[in-house]
Coordinates of N, CA and C in Angstrom, one line a residue:
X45 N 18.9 -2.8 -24.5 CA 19.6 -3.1 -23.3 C 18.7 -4.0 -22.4
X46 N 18.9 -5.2 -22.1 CA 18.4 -5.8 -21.2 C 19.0 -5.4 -19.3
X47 N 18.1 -5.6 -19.0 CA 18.0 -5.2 -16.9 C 18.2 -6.5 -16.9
X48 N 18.7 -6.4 -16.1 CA 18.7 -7.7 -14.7 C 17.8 -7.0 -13.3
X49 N 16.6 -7.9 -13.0 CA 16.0 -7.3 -11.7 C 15.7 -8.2 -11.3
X50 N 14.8 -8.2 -9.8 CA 14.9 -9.3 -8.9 C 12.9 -9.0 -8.3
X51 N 12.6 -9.8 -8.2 CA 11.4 -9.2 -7.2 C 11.1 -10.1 -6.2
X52 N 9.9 -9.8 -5.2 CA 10.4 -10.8 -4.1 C 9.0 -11.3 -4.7
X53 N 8.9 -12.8 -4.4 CA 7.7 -13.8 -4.9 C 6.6 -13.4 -3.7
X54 N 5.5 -13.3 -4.3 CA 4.3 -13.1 -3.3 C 3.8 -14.3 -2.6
X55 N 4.1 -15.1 -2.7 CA 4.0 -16.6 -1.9 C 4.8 -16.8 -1.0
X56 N 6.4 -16.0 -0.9 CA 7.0 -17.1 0.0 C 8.0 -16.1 0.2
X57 N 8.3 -14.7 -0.5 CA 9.4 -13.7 -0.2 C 10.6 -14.2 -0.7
X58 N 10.8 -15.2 -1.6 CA 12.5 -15.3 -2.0 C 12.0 -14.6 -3.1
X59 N 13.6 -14.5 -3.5 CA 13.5 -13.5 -5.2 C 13.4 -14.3 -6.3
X60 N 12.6 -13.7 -7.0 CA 12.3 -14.2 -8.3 C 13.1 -13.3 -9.2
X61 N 14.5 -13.9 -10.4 CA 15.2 -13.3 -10.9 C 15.1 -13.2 -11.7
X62 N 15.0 -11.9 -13.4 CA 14.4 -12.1 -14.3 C 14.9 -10.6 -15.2
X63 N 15.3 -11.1 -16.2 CA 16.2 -9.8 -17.5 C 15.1 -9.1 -18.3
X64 N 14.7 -8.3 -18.5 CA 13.5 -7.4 -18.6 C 13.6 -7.5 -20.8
X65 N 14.6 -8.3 -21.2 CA 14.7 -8.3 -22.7 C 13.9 -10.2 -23.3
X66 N 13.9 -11.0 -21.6 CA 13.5 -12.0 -22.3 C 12.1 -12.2 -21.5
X67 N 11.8 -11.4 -20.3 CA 10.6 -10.7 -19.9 C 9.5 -10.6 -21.2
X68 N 10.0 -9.6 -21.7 CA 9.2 -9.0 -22.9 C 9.0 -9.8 -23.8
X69 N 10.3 -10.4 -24.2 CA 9.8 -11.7 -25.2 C 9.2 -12.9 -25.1
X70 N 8.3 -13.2 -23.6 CA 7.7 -14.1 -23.4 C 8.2 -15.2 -22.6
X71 N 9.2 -15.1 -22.0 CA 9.7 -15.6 -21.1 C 9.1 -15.8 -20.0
X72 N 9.3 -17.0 -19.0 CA 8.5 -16.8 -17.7 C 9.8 -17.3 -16.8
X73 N 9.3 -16.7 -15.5 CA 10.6 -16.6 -14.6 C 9.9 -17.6 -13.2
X74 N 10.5 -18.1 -12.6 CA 9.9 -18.9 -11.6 C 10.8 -18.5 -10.5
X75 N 10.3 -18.7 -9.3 CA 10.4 -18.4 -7.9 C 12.1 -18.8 -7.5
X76 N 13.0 -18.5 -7.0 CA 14.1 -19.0 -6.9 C 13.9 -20.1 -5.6
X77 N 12.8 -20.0 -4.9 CA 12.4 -21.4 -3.8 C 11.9 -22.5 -4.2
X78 N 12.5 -23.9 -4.6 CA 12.5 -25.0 -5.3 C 11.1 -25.7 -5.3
X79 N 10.6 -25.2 -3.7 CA 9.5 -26.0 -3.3 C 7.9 -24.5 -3.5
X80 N 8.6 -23.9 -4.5 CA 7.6 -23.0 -4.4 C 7.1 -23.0 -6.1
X81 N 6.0 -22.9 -6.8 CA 5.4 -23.4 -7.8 C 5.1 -21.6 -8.6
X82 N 5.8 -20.4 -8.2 CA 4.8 -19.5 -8.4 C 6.1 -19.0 -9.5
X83 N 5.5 -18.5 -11.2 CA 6.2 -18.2 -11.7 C 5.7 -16.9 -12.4
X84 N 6.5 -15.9 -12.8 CA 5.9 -14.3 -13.1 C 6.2 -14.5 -15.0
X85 N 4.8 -14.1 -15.6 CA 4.8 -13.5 -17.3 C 4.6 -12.6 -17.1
X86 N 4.5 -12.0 -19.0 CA 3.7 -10.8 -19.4 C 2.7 -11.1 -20.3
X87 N 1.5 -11.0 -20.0 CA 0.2 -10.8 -21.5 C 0.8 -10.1 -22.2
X88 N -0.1 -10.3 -23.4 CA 0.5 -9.9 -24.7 C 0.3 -8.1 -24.2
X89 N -1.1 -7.5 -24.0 CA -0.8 -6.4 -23.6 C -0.1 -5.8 -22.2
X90 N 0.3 -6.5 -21.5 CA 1.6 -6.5 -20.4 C 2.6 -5.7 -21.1
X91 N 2.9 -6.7 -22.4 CA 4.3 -6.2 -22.8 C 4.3 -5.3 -23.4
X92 N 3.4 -4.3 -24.6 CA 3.5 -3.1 -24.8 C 3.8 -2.4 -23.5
X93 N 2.9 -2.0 -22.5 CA 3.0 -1.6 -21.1 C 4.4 -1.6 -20.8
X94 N 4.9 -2.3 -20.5 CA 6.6 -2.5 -20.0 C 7.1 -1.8 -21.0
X95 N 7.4 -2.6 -21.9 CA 8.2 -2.3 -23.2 C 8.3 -0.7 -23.2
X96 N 6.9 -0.1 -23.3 CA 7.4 1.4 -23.0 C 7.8 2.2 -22.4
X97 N 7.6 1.7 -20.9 CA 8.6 1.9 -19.5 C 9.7 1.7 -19.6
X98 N 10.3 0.4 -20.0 CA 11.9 0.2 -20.7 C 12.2 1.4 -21.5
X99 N 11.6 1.6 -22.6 CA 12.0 2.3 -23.9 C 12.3 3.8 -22.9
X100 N 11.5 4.1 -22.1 CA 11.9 5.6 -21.1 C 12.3 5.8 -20.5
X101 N 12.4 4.8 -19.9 CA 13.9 4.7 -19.0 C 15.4 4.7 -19.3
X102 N 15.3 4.0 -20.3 CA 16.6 3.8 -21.3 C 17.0 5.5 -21.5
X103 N 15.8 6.1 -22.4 CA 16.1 7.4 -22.5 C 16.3 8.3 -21.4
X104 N 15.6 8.5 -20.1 CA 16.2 9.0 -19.3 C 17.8 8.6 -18.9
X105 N 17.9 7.7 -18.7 CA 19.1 7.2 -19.0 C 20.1 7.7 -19.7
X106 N 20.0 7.5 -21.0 CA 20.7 8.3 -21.7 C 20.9 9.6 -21.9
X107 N 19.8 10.8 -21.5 CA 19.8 11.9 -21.4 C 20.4 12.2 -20.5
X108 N 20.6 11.8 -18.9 CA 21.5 11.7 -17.8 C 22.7 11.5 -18.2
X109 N 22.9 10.8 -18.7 CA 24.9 9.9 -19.1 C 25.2 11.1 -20.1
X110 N 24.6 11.6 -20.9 CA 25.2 12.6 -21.8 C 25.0 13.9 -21.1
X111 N 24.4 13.9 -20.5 CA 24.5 15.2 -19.6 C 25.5 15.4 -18.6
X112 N 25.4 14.5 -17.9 CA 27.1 14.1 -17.1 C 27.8 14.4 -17.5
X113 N 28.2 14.2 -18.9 CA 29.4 14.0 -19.5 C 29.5 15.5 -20.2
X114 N 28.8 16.0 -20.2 CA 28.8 17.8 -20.8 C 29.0 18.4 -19.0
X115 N 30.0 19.2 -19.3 CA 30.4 19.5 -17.9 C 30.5 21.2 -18.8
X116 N 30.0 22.2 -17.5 CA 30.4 24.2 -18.1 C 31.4 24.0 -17.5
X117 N 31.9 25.0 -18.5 CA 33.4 25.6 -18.3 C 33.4 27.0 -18.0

């Protein structure tokens, strides 16, 4: 499952927009301010880092949505 998130650029406070599936694969995302030069990667070890936050998240995720969905009777 790819995120869509946003963060705000440390140069200049616009958002910098960026899907956490092409994040990981080495993607780089640049500043949404035209006149602003500042763009966000991952190092190689960056992305283990993430990638495992993703991977737990997902599962909390999922353990939530199935738990929701089990309702007592």
């Amino acid at each position: 499952m790819s995120i869509k998130s946003k963060l705000d650029c440390p140069e200049c406070n616009m958002p910098i927009y960026f899907e956490s599936n092409l994040l990981l694969s080495g993607q780089s995302f640049s500043c949404s301010n035209p006149n602003c030069d500042v763009s966000i990667a991952l190092t190689a070890t960056d992305k283990d880092v993430v990638s495992n936050a993703f991977n737990k998240f997902e599962q909390i995720r999922n353990n939530a949505t199935s738990q929701a969905g089990h309702h007592e009777t």
